[in-house]
mmCIF file of C-alpha atoms in Angstrom:
data_model
loop_
_atom_site.group_PDB
_atom_site.id
_atom_site.type_symbol
_atom_site.label_atom_id
_atom_site.label_comp_id
_atom_site.label_asym_id
_atom_site.label_seq_id
_atom_site.Cartn_x
_atom_site.Cartn_y
_atom_site.Cartn_z
ATOM 1 C CA MET A 1 107.883 -30.384 29.135
ATOM 2 C CA HIS A 2 105.318 -27.718 30.982
ATOM 3 C CA SER A 3 105.968 -24.611 28.716
ATOM 4 C CA GLY A 4 106.440 -22.682 32.386
ATOM 5 C CA ILE A 5 109.300 -24.806 33.037
ATOM 6 C CA VAL A 6 111.057 -23.629 29.565
ATOM 7 C CA ALA A 7 110.569 -20.242 29.692
ATOM 8 C CA VAL A 8 112.554 -20.336 33.203
ATOM 9 C CA LEU A 9 115.169 -22.296 31.693
ATOM 10 C CA ALA A 10 115.654 -19.914 28.958
ATOM 11 C CA ALA A 11 115.492 -16.773 31.517
ATOM 12 C CA ALA A 12 118.104 -18.859 33.839
ATOM 13 C CA THR A 13 120.404 -19.344 30.566
ATOM 14 C CA LEU A 14 120.819 -15.868 29.229
ATOM 15 C CA PHE A 15 120.910 -14.407 32.688
ATOM 16 C CA GLY A 16 123.733 -16.987 33.414
ATOM 17 C CA VAL A 17 125.887 -15.389 30.279
ATOM 18 C CA SER A 18 125.563 -11.444 32.088
ATOM 19 C CA THR A 19 127.763 -12.392 35.028
ATOM 20 C CA PRO A 20 131.093 -12.650 33.263
ATOM 21 C CA LEU A 21 130.417 -10.489 30.509
ATOM 22 C CA ALA A 22 129.822 -7.708 33.379
ATOM 23 C CA LYS A 23 132.842 -8.602 35.039
ATOM 24 C CA LEU A 24 134.293 -7.533 31.856
ATOM 25 C CA LEU A 25 132.297 -4.265 31.030
ATOM 26 C CA LEU A 26 133.517 -3.163 34.911
ATOM 27 C CA GLY A 27 137.040 -2.475 33.781
ATOM 28 C CA TYR A 28 135.765 0.019 31.699
ATOM 29 C CA MET A 29 133.128 1.576 33.706
ATOM 30 C CA ASP A 30 131.734 2.187 37.893
ATOM 31 C CA PRO A 31 128.675 0.162 39.283
ATOM 32 C CA TRP A 32 126.311 2.415 39.417
ATOM 33 C CA PRO A 33 126.240 3.371 35.124
ATOM 34 C CA LEU A 34 126.763 -0.622 34.763
ATOM 35 C CA ALA A 35 124.238 -1.465 36.330
ATOM 36 C CA ALA A 36 122.021 1.707 34.730
ATOM 37 C CA LEU A 37 122.984 0.421 31.028
ATOM 38 C CA LEU A 38 122.053 -2.781 31.321
ATOM 39 C CA TYR A 39 118.432 -1.805 32.239
ATOM 40 C CA LEU A 40 118.366 1.101 29.668
ATOM 41 C CA GLY A 41 118.867 -1.723 27.615
ATOM 42 C CA SER A 42 116.623 -4.072 28.886
ATOM 43 C CA GLY A 43 113.819 -0.865 28.290
ATOM 44 C CA ILE A 44 114.954 0.440 25.236
ATOM 45 C CA GLY A 45 114.710 -2.670 23.643
ATOM 46 C CA LEU A 46 111.700 -3.797 24.415
ATOM 47 C CA TRP A 47 110.642 -0.910 23.871
ATOM 48 C CA ILE A 48 111.558 -1.131 19.835
ATOM 49 C CA MET A 49 110.451 -4.843 19.871
ATOM 50 C CA ARG A 50 107.229 -3.891 21.418
ATOM 51 C CA ARG A 51 107.005 -1.259 18.290
ATOM 52 C CA ILE A 52 108.391 -3.687 15.676
ATOM 53 C CA ARG A 53 105.850 -5.896 16.975
ATOM 54 C CA ARG A 54 102.638 -3.533 16.904
ATOM 55 C CA MET A 55 101.861 -5.048 20.235
ATOM 56 C CA PRO A 56 98.493 -3.255 21.859
ATOM 57 C CA ALA A 57 98.892 -1.122 25.041
ATOM 58 C CA ALA A 58 99.026 -3.263 28.381
ATOM 59 C CA HIS A 59 96.762 -1.737 30.979
ATOM 60 C CA LEU A 60 97.395 -2.526 34.671
ATOM 61 C CA GLY A 61 94.954 -1.816 37.399
ATOM 62 C CA SER A 62 95.609 0.962 39.916
ATOM 63 C CA GLY A 63 96.591 -1.539 42.366
ATOM 64 C CA ASP A 64 98.751 -2.955 40.248
ATOM 65 C CA TRP A 65 101.062 0.011 39.790
ATOM 66 C CA GLY A 66 102.339 -0.082 43.142
ATOM 67 C CA TRP A 67 103.565 -3.571 43.506
ATOM 68 C CA LEU A 68 105.422 -2.944 40.206
ATOM 69 C CA ALA A 69 106.950 0.198 41.602
ATOM 70 C CA ALA A 70 108.001 -1.826 44.627
ATOM 71 C CA ALA A 71 109.506 -4.788 42.694
ATOM 72 C CA ILE A 72 111.626 -1.751 40.494
ATOM 73 C CA ALA A 73 112.369 -0.064 43.539
ATOM 74 C CA ALA A 74 113.913 -3.810 44.842
ATOM 75 C CA GLY A 75 115.071 -5.136 41.808
ATOM 76 C CA GLY A 76 115.891 -2.786 39.706
ATOM 77 C CA ILE A 77 117.533 -0.242 41.572
ATOM 78 C CA ILE A 78 118.689 -2.139 44.632
ATOM 79 C CA GLY A 79 119.372 -5.178 43.656
ATOM 80 C CA PRO A 80 121.716 -4.280 40.004
ATOM 81 C CA VAL A 81 123.425 -1.657 41.911
ATOM 82 C CA SER A 82 124.240 -4.061 44.764
ATOM 83 C CA LEU A 83 125.249 -6.918 42.911
ATOM 84 C CA MET A 84 127.930 -4.538 40.621
ATOM 85 C CA VAL A 85 129.595 -3.528 44.215
ATOM 86 C CA GLY A 86 130.204 -7.289 45.191
ATOM 87 C CA LEU A 87 131.460 -7.973 41.551
ATOM 88 C CA SER A 88 134.121 -5.051 41.591
ATOM 89 C CA ALA A 89 135.744 -6.695 44.102
ATOM 90 C CA MET A 90 135.173 -10.883 43.716
ATOM 91 C CA PRO A 91 135.880 -13.017 40.974
ATOM 92 C CA GLY A 92 132.875 -13.989 38.835
ATOM 93 C CA SER A 93 133.410 -17.631 39.743
ATOM 94 C CA ASP A 94 132.469 -16.542 43.641
ATOM 95 C CA VAL A 95 129.796 -14.455 42.736
ATOM 96 C CA SER A 96 128.182 -17.098 40.798
ATOM 97 C CA LEU A 97 127.928 -19.013 44.006
ATOM 98 C CA LEU A 98 126.814 -16.985 45.513
ATOM 99 C CA LEU A 99 123.754 -15.713 43.585
ATOM 100 C CA ASN A 100 122.680 -19.446 44.169
ATOM 101 C CA ALA A 101 121.020 -17.804 47.132
ATOM 102 C CA GLU A 102 118.591 -16.057 44.903
ATOM 103 C CA GLY A 103 116.985 -19.212 44.503
ATOM 104 C CA ILE A 104 116.565 -19.846 47.966
ATOM 105 C CA PHE A 105 115.903 -16.277 49.315
ATOM 106 C CA THR A 106 112.655 -16.469 46.521
ATOM 107 C CA THR A 107 111.240 -19.432 47.788
ATOM 108 C CA LEU A 108 111.630 -18.799 51.516
ATOM 109 C CA LEU A 109 109.945 -15.447 50.930
ATOM 110 C CA ALA A 110 106.802 -17.098 48.078
ATOM 111 C CA TRP A 111 106.107 -20.198 50.963
ATOM 112 C CA PHE A 112 106.680 -18.021 54.412
ATOM 113 C CA ALA A 113 105.878 -14.575 53.893
ATOM 114 C CA PHE A 114 103.769 -14.399 50.559
ATOM 115 C CA LYS A 115 101.645 -17.998 51.926
ATOM 116 C CA GLU A 116 102.533 -19.809 48.341
ATOM 117 C CA ASN A 117 101.344 -23.435 48.939
ATOM 118 C CA PHE A 118 103.502 -26.231 48.929
ATOM 119 C CA ASP A 119 104.102 -29.602 50.142
ATOM 120 C CA ARG A 120 106.633 -31.928 51.064
ATOM 121 C CA ARG A 121 107.241 -33.241 47.989
ATOM 122 C CA ILE A 122 107.650 -29.735 46.565
ATOM 123 C CA ALA A 123 110.129 -28.863 49.652
ATOM 124 C CA LEU A 124 111.902 -31.916 49.231
ATOM 125 C CA GLY A 125 112.236 -30.804 45.100
ATOM 126 C CA MET A 126 113.512 -27.583 45.968
ATOM 127 C CA LEU A 127 115.976 -28.855 48.450
ATOM 128 C CA ALA A 128 117.558 -31.535 45.873
ATOM 129 C CA ILE A 129 117.880 -28.641 43.212
ATOM 130 C CA VAL A 130 119.231 -26.508 45.897
ATOM 131 C CA VAL A 131 121.960 -29.162 47.454
ATOM 132 C CA GLY A 132 122.578 -29.247 43.694
ATOM 133 C CA THR A 133 123.529 -26.036 42.843
ATOM 134 C CA ILE A 134 125.869 -26.148 46.217
ATOM 135 C CA VAL A 135 127.429 -29.227 45.092
ATOM 136 C CA LEU A 136 128.290 -27.991 41.332
ATOM 137 C CA THR A 137 128.970 -23.919 42.483
ATOM 138 C CA PHE A 138 131.274 -24.933 45.996
ATOM 139 C CA PRO A 139 134.940 -24.455 44.991
ATOM 140 C CA GLN A 140 137.736 -25.636 46.785
ATOM 141 C CA GLU A 141 138.947 -22.626 48.035
ATOM 142 C CA MET A 142 137.032 -19.778 49.288
ATOM 143 C CA ARG A 143 138.707 -16.357 47.375
ATOM 144 C CA PHE A 144 136.333 -13.871 48.954
ATOM 145 C CA SER A 145 137.991 -10.455 49.256
ATOM 146 C CA GLY A 146 135.786 -9.232 52.217
ATOM 147 C CA ALA A 147 132.623 -9.781 54.077
ATOM 148 C CA TRP A 148 131.326 -6.053 52.799
ATOM 149 C CA SER A 149 131.438 -7.768 48.899
ATOM 150 C CA THR A 150 129.876 -11.021 50.100
ATOM 151 C CA LEU A 151 126.773 -9.075 51.582
ATOM 152 C CA ALA A 152 126.946 -7.027 48.449
ATOM 153 C CA VAL A 153 126.014 -9.799 46.742
ATOM 154 C CA LEU A 154 123.739 -11.681 48.905
ATOM 155 C CA GLY A 155 121.737 -7.975 49.254
ATOM 156 C CA ALA A 156 121.323 -8.287 45.560
ATOM 157 C CA CYS A 157 119.999 -11.806 45.994
ATOM 158 C CA LEU A 158 117.572 -10.578 48.750
ATOM 159 C CA ALA A 159 116.768 -7.616 46.302
ATOM 160 C CA TRP A 160 116.081 -9.637 43.580
ATOM 161 C CA ALA A 161 114.003 -12.117 45.608
ATOM 162 C CA ILE A 162 111.552 -9.696 47.100
ATOM 163 C CA ASP A 163 111.391 -8.153 43.569
ATOM 164 C CA ASN A 164 109.926 -11.884 42.232
ATOM 165 C CA ASN A 165 107.668 -12.356 44.667
ATOM 166 C CA LEU A 166 106.036 -8.662 44.136
ATOM 167 C CA THR A 167 106.013 -8.704 40.276
ATOM 168 C CA ARG A 168 104.237 -12.719 40.942
ATOM 169 C CA LYS A 169 101.339 -9.869 41.599
ATOM 170 C CA VAL A 170 101.229 -8.433 37.872
ATOM 171 C CA SER A 171 102.404 -11.605 36.257
ATOM 172 C CA LEU A 172 99.239 -11.497 34.274
ATOM 173 C CA SER A 173 99.967 -8.167 33.066
ATOM 174 C CA ASP A 174 101.840 -8.161 29.467
ATOM 175 C CA ALA A 175 105.402 -9.727 30.744
ATOM 176 C CA SER A 176 107.395 -7.963 28.273
ATOM 177 C CA PHE A 177 105.588 -4.933 29.267
ATOM 178 C CA ILE A 178 106.358 -5.179 32.370
ATOM 179 C CA ALA A 179 110.007 -5.791 31.689
ATOM 180 C CA MET A 180 110.373 -2.292 29.593
ATOM 181 C CA VAL A 181 109.124 -0.197 32.105
ATOM 182 C CA LYS A 182 110.964 -2.345 35.225
ATOM 183 C CA GLY A 183 114.001 -1.478 32.626
ATOM 184 C CA LEU A 184 113.572 2.085 31.827
ATOM 185 C CA VAL A 185 112.125 3.324 35.058
ATOM 186 C CA ALA A 186 115.633 1.388 36.840
ATOM 187 C CA GLY A 187 117.949 2.550 34.220
ATOM 188 C CA MET A 188 116.913 6.102 33.994
ATOM 189 C CA THR A 189 117.163 6.267 38.001
ATOM 190 C CA ASN A 190 120.197 4.338 37.995
ATOM 191 C CA LEU A 191 121.716 7.167 35.681
ATOM 192 C CA VAL A 192 120.859 10.134 37.688
ATOM 193 C CA LEU A 193 121.992 8.552 40.767
ATOM 194 C CA ALA A 194 125.603 7.651 38.715
ATOM 195 C CA HIS A 195 125.568 11.309 37.509
ATOM 196 C CA LEU A 196 125.390 12.665 41.311
ATOM 197 C CA THR A 197 127.879 10.833 42.444
ATOM 198 C CA ARG A 198 130.058 11.952 39.164
ATOM 199 C CA ALA A 199 130.586 8.386 37.933
ATOM 200 C CA GLN A 200 131.769 8.674 34.592
ATOM 201 C CA LEU A 201 130.573 7.033 31.316
ATOM 202 C CA PRO A 202 132.199 4.852 29.114
ATOM 203 C CA GLY A 203 133.107 5.437 25.238
ATOM 204 C CA ILE A 204 130.131 5.352 22.949
ATOM 205 C CA GLY A 205 131.457 1.422 21.790
ATOM 206 C CA ILE A 206 130.993 0.310 25.884
ATOM 207 C CA MET A 207 128.522 2.119 26.157
ATOM 208 C CA VAL A 208 126.251 -0.024 23.328
ATOM 209 C CA SER A 209 128.071 -3.404 24.439
ATOM 210 C CA ALA A 210 126.660 -2.764 27.629
ATOM 211 C CA MET A 211 123.277 -2.091 27.153
ATOM 212 C CA LEU A 212 122.740 -5.362 24.190
ATOM 213 C CA LEU A 213 123.854 -7.118 27.029
ATOM 214 C CA GLY A 214 121.381 -5.744 29.376
ATOM 215 C CA PHE A 215 118.323 -6.776 26.330
ATOM 216 C CA ALA A 216 119.196 -10.045 26.679
ATOM 217 C CA SER A 217 120.501 -11.027 29.903
ATOM 218 C CA TYR A 218 117.799 -8.207 31.332
ATOM 219 C CA GLY A 219 115.127 -7.603 29.272
ATOM 220 C CA MET A 220 114.573 -10.794 27.399
ATOM 221 C CA SER A 221 116.096 -12.764 30.322
ATOM 222 C CA LEU A 222 112.553 -10.812 32.812
ATOM 223 C CA THR A 223 109.670 -11.227 29.944
ATOM 224 C CA LEU A 224 110.635 -14.982 29.931
ATOM 225 C CA PHE A 225 110.258 -15.093 33.501
ATOM 226 C CA VAL A 226 107.509 -13.333 34.323
ATOM 227 C CA ILE A 227 106.034 -16.119 31.786
ATOM 228 C CA GLY A 228 107.437 -18.653 34.109
ATOM 229 C CA LEU A 229 105.816 -17.014 37.171
ATOM 230 C CA ARG A 230 102.327 -16.265 36.068
ATOM 231 C CA GLN A 231 102.309 -20.101 34.963
ATOM 232 C CA LEU A 232 104.244 -21.661 38.104
ATOM 233 C CA GLY A 233 104.537 -19.516 40.842
ATOM 234 C CA THR A 234 107.360 -17.918 42.492
ATOM 235 C CA ALA A 235 108.494 -20.519 44.300
ATOM 236 C CA ARG A 236 109.010 -23.069 41.446
ATOM 237 C CA THR A 237 110.319 -20.781 38.909
ATOM 238 C CA GLY A 238 112.786 -19.572 41.764
ATOM 239 C CA ALA A 239 114.038 -23.524 41.961
ATOM 240 C CA TYR A 240 114.259 -23.441 38.218
ATOM 241 C CA PHE A 241 115.765 -20.387 37.826
ATOM 242 C CA SER A 242 118.672 -21.982 39.403
ATOM 243 C CA ILE A 243 119.083 -25.254 37.968
ATOM 244 C CA VAL A 244 120.566 -24.356 34.315
ATOM 245 C CA LEU A 245 124.121 -25.253 34.266
ATOM 246 C CA LEU A 246 126.969 -23.206 31.536
ATOM 247 C CA GLY A 247 130.224 -24.306 30.354
ATOM 248 C CA GLU A 248 130.945 -27.287 32.863
ATOM 249 C CA SER A 249 132.992 -29.652 31.947
ATOM 250 C CA VAL A 250 132.067 -33.139 32.681
ATOM 251 C CA THR A 251 133.343 -34.128 36.460
ATOM 252 C CA MET A 252 132.126 -35.871 39.827
ATOM 253 C CA PRO A 253 130.433 -32.867 41.088
ATOM 254 C CA LEU A 254 128.685 -32.421 38.264
ATOM 255 C CA LEU A 255 127.149 -35.642 38.080
ATOM 256 C CA VAL A 256 126.232 -35.296 41.376
ATOM 257 C CA ALA A 257 125.047 -31.845 41.030
ATOM 258 C CA GLY A 258 123.317 -33.381 37.785
ATOM 259 C CA ALA A 259 121.324 -36.267 39.322
ATOM 260 C CA LEU A 260 120.188 -34.074 42.511
ATOM 261 C CA MET A 261 118.352 -31.604 40.410
ATOM 262 C CA ALA A 262 117.246 -34.432 38.208
ATOM 263 C CA LEU A 263 115.584 -35.695 41.236
ATOM 264 C CA GLY A 264 114.007 -32.349 42.475
ATOM 265 C CA THR A 265 112.999 -31.273 38.676
ATOM 266 C CA TRP A 266 111.278 -34.677 38.534
ATOM 267 C CA LEU A 267 109.022 -34.150 41.860
ATOM 268 C CA HIS A 268 108.010 -31.372 41.233
ATOM 269 C CA LEU A 269 107.091 -32.039 37.643
ATOM 270 C CA THR A 270 105.270 -35.732 38.768
ATOM 271 C CA GLU A 271 103.005 -33.458 41.778
ATOM 272 C CA ARG A 272 99.822 -33.874 41.141
ATOM 273 C CA HIS A 273 98.045 -31.130 43.149
ATOM 274 C CA GLU A 274 93.904 -31.455 42.808
ATOM 275 C CA HIS A 275 91.096 -30.916 45.518
ATOM 276 C CA ARG A 276 88.284 -28.745 45.463
ATOM 277 C CA HIS A 277 88.565 -25.285 45.852
ATOM 278 C CA ARG A 278 85.911 -21.896 44.777
ATOM 279 C CA HIS A 279 87.750 -18.963 42.830
ATOM 280 C CA ASP A 280 85.756 -15.368 43.841
ATOM 281 C CA GLU A 281 84.273 -13.179 41.670
ATOM 282 C CA MET A 282 87.159 -10.605 39.512
ATOM 283 C CA GLU A 283 87.738 -8.746 37.084
ATOM 284 C CA HIS A 284 91.234 -8.241 34.678
ATOM 285 C CA ASP A 285 93.312 -8.091 32.040
ATOM 286 C CA HIS A 286 95.668 -10.627 30.414
ATOM 287 C CA GLU A 287 96.268 -13.004 27.598
ATOM 288 C CA HIS A 288 94.135 -15.916 27.789
ATOM 289 C CA ILE A 289 92.047 -18.823 25.756
ATOM 290 C CA HIS A 290 88.702 -20.122 26.701
ATOM 291 C CA ASP A 291 89.519 -22.704 29.177
ATOM 292 C CA GLU A 292 87.510 -23.548 32.199
ATOM 293 C CA HIS A 293 89.121 -21.034 34.330
ATOM 294 C CA HIS A 294 87.555 -18.159 30.837
ATOM 295 C CA GLN A 295 84.296 -18.711 29.589
ATOM 296 C CA HIS A 296 82.822 -15.413 28.920
ATOM 297 C CA VAL A 297 81.221 -13.891 25.393
ATOM 298 C CA HIS A 298 81.978 -11.676 22.932
ATOM 299 C CA ASP A 299 81.186 -9.583 20.686
ATOM 300 C CA ASP A 300 82.120 -11.066 17.969
ATOM 301 C CA PRO A 301 83.530 -14.749 17.862
ATOM 302 C CA VAL A 302 86.816 -16.213 18.714
ATOM 303 C CA VAL A 303 88.332 -18.794 17.062
ATOM 304 C CA PRO A 304 88.581 -21.890 19.943
ATOM 305 C CA GLY A 305 91.888 -22.290 21.235
ATOM 306 C CA THR A 306 93.498 -18.655 20.130
ATOM 307 C CA GLN A 307 95.167 -16.249 22.215
ATOM 308 C CA HIS A 308 93.781 -12.852 22.711
ATOM 309 C CA ARG A 309 93.512 -10.460 25.380
ATOM 310 C CA HIS A 310 90.652 -7.858 26.907
ATOM 311 C CA LEU A 311 89.118 -6.889 29.908
ATOM 312 C CA HIS A 312 87.226 -9.395 31.838
ATOM 313 C CA ARG A 313 85.231 -10.646 34.425
ATOM 314 C CA HIS A 314 85.309 -14.227 36.067
ATOM 315 C CA GLU A 315 82.308 -15.640 37.535
ATOM 316 C CA PRO A 316 82.239 -17.296 40.932
ATOM 317 C CA LEU A 317 83.639 -20.709 40.402
ATOM 318 C CA THR A 318 83.688 -23.996 42.114
ATOM 319 C CA HIS A 319 85.799 -27.122 40.814
ATOM 320 C CA VAL A 320 88.174 -29.397 40.991
ATOM 321 C CA HIS A 321 91.122 -29.975 38.877
ATOM 322 C CA PRO A 322 95.098 -30.183 39.497
ATOM 323 C CA HIS A 323 96.735 -27.084 39.168
ATOM 324 C CA PHE A 324 100.063 -25.370 40.068
ATOM 325 C CA PRO A 325 99.845 -21.941 42.230
ATOM 326 C CA ASP A 326 99.851 -19.905 38.813
ATOM 327 C CA ALA A 327 98.274 -16.192 38.767
ATOM 328 C CA HIS A 328 94.483 -18.349 39.198
ATOM 329 C CA HIS A 329 95.865 -19.898 41.986
ATOM 330 C CA PRO A 330 97.981 -17.893 43.806
ATOM 331 C CA ARG A 331 96.949 -18.576 47.517
ATOM 332 C CA CYS A 332 95.082 -22.309 47.180
ATOM 333 C CA GLN A 333 95.917 -24.618 50.276
ATOM 334 C CA GLY A 334 95.115 -28.187 50.360
ATOM 335 C CA GLU A 335 94.036 -27.982 53.659
ATOM 336 C CA CYS A 336 91.412 -26.272 55.664
ATOM 337 C CA ARG A 337 92.534 -22.735 56.162
ATOM 338 C CA ALA A 338 90.668 -20.001 58.107
ATOM 339 C CA VAL A 339 92.885 -16.994 55.682
ATOM 340 C CA PRO A 340 90.494 -15.466 53.075
ATOM 341 C CA LEU A 341 92.192 -15.694 50.083
ATOM 342 C CA ARG A 342 92.040 -12.946 47.332
ATOM 343 C CA HIS A 343 91.372 -15.300 43.829
ATOM 344 C CA CYS A 344 90.657 -18.758 45.258
ATOM 345 C CA SER A 345 90.102 -20.740 48.528
ATOM 346 C CA CYS A 346 89.987 -24.142 50.050
ATOM 347 C CA LEU A 347 86.533 -25.337 50.854
ATOM 348 C CA CYS A 348 87.810 -28.049 52.760
ATOM 349 C CA MET A 349 86.280 -30.696 50.816
ATOM 350 C CA ALA A 350 89.134 -32.997 49.051
ATOM 351 C CA THR A 351 92.671 -33.472 50.151
ATOM 352 C CA PRO A 352 95.722 -32.614 47.609
ATOM 353 C CA SER A 353 96.614 -35.984 45.994
ATOM 354 C CA SER A 354 100.611 -34.877 46.067
ATOM 355 C CA GLY A 355 102.432 -35.193 48.639
ATOM 356 C CA PHE A 356 103.922 -39.178 50.046
#
């Protein structure tokens, strides 16, 4: 299985356990300080992990900091506070149902606002996965407590969808560094806002529990999610993030949902998007191996096939190969487009072999 898909499924699993546990923690504190502690735990935990592993400092381009700041504002401040507000007034099962909207919002924004490529095969696969999640999670009775709590959870989903698409802009940078910065900035900001609203913090034991949950379900999950964004593109990452099932007994809805999700995943995995395209000259810093997109010389020899990182330049390149809308093919289209593209552009010399 593609390593990006494995990373996204692991991210979804880690995030999936946070909803019921956060619901328990809301019995001891208000939504705003809980959101702060979850993100602080994420940022501090990743900082400690990076220190233990002696990971080198990451470098973002001057333009990347703006994208990251906007992503933090949407996904690190607006999103978690909205979720905690909705979760405080709704059953956790209903919140889990509504959280499926994040994948839908993420995909729609990626396709229609950020112009990520897709074809009928990918669209049908996404539709099958979405319908599968609805079949599995749709309750026999709607127990939503009110319009405001429902809108709060949907607002969190939209905020995280915006965050996902903005984070894609910086996904070539160190994934754990991005997640750490998000956690620290969002955590401290939410903590200050919670103090201004006179929200009370719980005892030290509950605080530590919340921060440990944040490290696993937010920090490690976001790190893996960024890896998925880098390798798969935003829409596909959002789709795979929706398909993890936790603690479900075998029922007819589960079997139907599983079949639909399997169909959607198969349509995505068997896609073959291939056409002649051009990469413009660019310079950036990220982990890479010397593959067809990274052919450059080093002062010191590098063992072939080993991961390494440094500032490197991509010379203009025209070639044909199967590809996802990953970080080196962010807006590559399989048909003639008049829109200038930043990194990768179609030369209108071939059509994609994916689709029906």
